[in-house]
XYZ file of C-alpha atoms in Angstrom:
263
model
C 330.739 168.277 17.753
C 328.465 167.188 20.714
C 324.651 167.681 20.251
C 322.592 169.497 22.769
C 319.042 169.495 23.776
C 317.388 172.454 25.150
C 313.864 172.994 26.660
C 312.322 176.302 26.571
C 314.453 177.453 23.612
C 311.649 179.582 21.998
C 312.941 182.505 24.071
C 314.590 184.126 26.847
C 317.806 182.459 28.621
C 316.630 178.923 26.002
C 316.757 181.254 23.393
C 320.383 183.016 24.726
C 321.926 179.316 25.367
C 320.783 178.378 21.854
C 322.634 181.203 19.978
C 325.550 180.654 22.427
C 326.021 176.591 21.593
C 325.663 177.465 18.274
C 328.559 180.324 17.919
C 330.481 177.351 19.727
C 329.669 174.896 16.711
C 327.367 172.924 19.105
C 324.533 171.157 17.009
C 320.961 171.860 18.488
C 317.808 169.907 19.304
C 314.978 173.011 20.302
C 312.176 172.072 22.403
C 309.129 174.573 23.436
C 305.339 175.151 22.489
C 305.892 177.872 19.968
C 306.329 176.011 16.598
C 306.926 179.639 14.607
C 309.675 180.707 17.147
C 311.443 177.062 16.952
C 311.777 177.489 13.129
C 312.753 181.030 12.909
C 315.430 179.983 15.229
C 316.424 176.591 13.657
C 316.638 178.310 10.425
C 318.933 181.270 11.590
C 321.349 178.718 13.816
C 321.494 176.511 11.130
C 323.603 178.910 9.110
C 326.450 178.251 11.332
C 329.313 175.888 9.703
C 328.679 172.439 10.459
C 326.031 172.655 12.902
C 322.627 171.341 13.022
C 319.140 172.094 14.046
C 316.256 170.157 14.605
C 313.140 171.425 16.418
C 310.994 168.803 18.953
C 307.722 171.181 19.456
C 306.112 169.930 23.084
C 304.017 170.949 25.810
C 305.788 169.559 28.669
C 302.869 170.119 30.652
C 301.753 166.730 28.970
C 303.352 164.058 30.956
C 303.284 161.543 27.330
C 305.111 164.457 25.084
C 307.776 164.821 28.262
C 308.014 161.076 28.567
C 308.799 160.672 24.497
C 311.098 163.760 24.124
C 314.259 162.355 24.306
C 312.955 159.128 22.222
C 312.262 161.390 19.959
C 314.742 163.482 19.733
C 317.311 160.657 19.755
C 315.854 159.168 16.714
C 316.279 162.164 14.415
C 320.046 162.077 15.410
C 320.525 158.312 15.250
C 319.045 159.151 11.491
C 322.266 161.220 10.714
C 324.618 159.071 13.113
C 324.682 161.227 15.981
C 324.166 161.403 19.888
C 322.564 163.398 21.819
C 325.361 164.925 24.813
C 323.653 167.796 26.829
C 320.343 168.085 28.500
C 319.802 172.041 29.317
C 316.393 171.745 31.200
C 315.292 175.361 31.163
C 312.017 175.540 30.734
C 309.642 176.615 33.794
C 307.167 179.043 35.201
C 306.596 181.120 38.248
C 303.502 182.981 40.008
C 304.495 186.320 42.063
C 301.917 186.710 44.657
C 301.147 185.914 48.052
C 300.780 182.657 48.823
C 296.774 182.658 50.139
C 296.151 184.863 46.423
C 297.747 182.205 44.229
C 295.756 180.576 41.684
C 295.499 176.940 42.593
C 295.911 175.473 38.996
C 298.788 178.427 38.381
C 300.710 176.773 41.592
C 300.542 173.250 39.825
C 301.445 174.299 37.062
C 304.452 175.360 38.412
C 305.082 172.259 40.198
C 304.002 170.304 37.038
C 306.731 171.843 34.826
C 309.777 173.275 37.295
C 309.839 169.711 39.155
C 307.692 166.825 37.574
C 309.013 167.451 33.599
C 312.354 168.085 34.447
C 312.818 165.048 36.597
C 311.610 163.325 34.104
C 313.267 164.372 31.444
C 316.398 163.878 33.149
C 315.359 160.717 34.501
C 314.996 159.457 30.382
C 318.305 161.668 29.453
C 320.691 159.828 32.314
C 319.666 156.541 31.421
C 320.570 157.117 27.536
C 323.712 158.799 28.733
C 324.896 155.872 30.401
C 323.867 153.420 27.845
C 325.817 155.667 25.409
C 329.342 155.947 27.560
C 330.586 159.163 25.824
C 330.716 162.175 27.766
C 327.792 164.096 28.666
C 325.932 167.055 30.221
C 323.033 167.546 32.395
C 322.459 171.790 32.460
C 319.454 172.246 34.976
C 318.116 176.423 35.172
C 317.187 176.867 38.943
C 317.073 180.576 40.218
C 318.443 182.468 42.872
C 315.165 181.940 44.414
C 316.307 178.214 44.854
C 319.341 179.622 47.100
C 317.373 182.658 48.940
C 313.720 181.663 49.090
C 311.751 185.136 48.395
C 308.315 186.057 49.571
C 305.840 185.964 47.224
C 307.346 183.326 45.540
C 306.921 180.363 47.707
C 306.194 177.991 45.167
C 308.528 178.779 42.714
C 310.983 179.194 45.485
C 310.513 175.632 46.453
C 310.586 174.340 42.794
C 313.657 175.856 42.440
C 315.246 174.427 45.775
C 314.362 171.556 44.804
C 316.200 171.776 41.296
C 319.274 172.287 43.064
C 318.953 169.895 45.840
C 318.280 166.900 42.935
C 321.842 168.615 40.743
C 323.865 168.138 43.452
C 322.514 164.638 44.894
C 322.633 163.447 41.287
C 326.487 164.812 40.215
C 327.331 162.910 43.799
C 325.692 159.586 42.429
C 327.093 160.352 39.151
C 330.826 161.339 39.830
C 332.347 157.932 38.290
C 330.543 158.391 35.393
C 330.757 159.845 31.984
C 327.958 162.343 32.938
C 328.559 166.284 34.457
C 325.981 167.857 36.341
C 325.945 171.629 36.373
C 322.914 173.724 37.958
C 323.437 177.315 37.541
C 320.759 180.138 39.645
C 320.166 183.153 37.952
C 318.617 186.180 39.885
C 316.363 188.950 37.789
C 317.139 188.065 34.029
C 315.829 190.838 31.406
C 313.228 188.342 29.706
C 309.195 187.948 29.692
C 309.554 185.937 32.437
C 309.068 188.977 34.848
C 305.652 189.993 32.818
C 304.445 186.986 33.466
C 304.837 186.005 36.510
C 303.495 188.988 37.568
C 306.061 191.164 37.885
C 306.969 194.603 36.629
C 310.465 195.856 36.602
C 311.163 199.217 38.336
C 314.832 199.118 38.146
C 317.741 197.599 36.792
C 319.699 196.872 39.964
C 321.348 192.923 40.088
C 319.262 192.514 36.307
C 321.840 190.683 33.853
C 321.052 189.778 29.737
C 319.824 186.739 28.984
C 323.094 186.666 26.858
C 325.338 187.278 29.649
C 323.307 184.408 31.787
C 323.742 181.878 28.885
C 327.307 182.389 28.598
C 328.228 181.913 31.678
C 325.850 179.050 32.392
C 327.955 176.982 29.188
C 331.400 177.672 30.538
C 330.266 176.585 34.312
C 328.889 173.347 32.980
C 331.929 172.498 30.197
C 334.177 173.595 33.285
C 332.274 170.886 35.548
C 330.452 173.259 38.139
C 328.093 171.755 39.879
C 326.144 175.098 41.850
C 326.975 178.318 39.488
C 325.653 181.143 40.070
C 326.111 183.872 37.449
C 326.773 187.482 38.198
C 329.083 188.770 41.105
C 326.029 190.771 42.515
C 324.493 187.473 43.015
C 327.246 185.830 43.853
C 327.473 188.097 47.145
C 324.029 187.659 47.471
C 323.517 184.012 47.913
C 325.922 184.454 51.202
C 322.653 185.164 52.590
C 320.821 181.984 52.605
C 323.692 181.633 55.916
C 321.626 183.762 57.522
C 318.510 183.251 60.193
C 315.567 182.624 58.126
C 313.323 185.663 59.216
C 316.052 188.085 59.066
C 316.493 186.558 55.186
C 313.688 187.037 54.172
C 312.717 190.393 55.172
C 316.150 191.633 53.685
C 314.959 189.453 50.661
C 311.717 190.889 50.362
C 313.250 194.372 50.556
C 315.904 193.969 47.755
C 313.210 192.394 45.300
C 311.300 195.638 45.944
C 314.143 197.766 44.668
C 313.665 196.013 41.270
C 310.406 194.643 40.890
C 306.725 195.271 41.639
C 302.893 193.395 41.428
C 302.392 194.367 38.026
């Protein structure tokens, strides 16, 4: 069974997509800062038949740990005679706040990890890919965001555009090859990522599970999708990004408000 790598795994929709691959008898490489949550995890998915799990602890806010991930990871499989198959880049971060109140060193942040370490990291993943022949995966976590740009997010917004505007350029440049490229847009996903970006929720409405977001994030990429986006509520709501751009975002700005506040 194919091996997959996936950033971000220490919790949330990571966390979801881990438990998912591994019900599915996918073998796991787990990547995030939180060496306690990686093992916890690696040792509970490892009880699954046949499947293994190695952890690659990293801060890919470090340009040298992002650069050497996939060396690294690579070489623990080539140890057992395995490849590495799928690349789920999930990891990022987000700032909710008005543009002008944004932390300067928050905003690159963002920028550092949504865009800089996950072109990288795909950058290094493709080029293994290639070398290796056999088919393969690239699984890239935008947002909904990406689709319908949403005030107070104008960074993340733009991170996330940019996500899907690299997905589909690359599955384009990629679609004689032996590599897939999926990149799937969440909206509101029940997971700490609302606490901290800044966020509190006041509602369910459009929410989905982590779980639920995972699962059908998987079956979009092994089905070859190249722009998912998960959920029928936000499937009706990305018809909107059609739409004039101040007249989007004002109904944009009103919908998040249904669900979320500055926390």
């Amino acid at each position: 069974m194919a091996t997959a790598l996936i950033t971000g795994a220490s919790s949330g929709i990571g966390e979801a997509m881990a438990r998912n691959l591994a019900s599915r008898g996918y073998s796991l490489v787990l990547v995030a800062r939180r060496v306690d949550r990686l093992q916890a995890l690696a040792q509970e998915l490892g009880k699954h038949e046949n499947v293994s799990v190695d952890i690659c602890p990293a801060d890919l806010l470090d340009r040298d740990q992002t650069a050497a991930l996939i060396d690294r990871a690579t070489a623990m499989l080539d140890l057992r005679g395995e490849r590495l198959n799928i690349l789920i880049n999930n990891a990022g971060s987000a700032v909710w706040d008005a543009f002008a109140e944004q932390d300067e060193e928050r905003m690159q942040r963002d920028i550092d990890l949504n865009i800089s370490a996950t072109t990288l990291l795909t950058h290094r993943f493709v080029k293994y890919a290639l070398k290796q022949g056999t088919p393969a995966h690239v699984l890239t976590v935008a947002s909904l965001a990406g689709l319908l740009p949403a005030p107070h997010f104008a960074v993340y917004s733009a991170t996330k555009s940019y996500l899907i505007s690299m997905s589909e350029v690359l599955s384009h440049e990629l679609r004689h090859s032996n590599i897939k490229v999926t990149c799937t847009c969440p909206g509101g996903v029940q997971t700490d990522f609302i606490a901290q970006a800044g966020q509190e929720q006041v509602s369910n409405l459009g929410i989905m599970s982590p779980e639920k977001v995972a699962h059908q994030a998987i079956d979009a990429m092994l089905e070859g999708q190249v722009l998912h986006v998960p959920g029928m509520l936000n499937k009706l709501s990305s018809v909107a990004r059609f739409l004039p751009g101040s007249l989007r975002s004002l109904l944009i700005e009103k919908s998040m408000a249904l669900t979320v506040r500055s926390s």
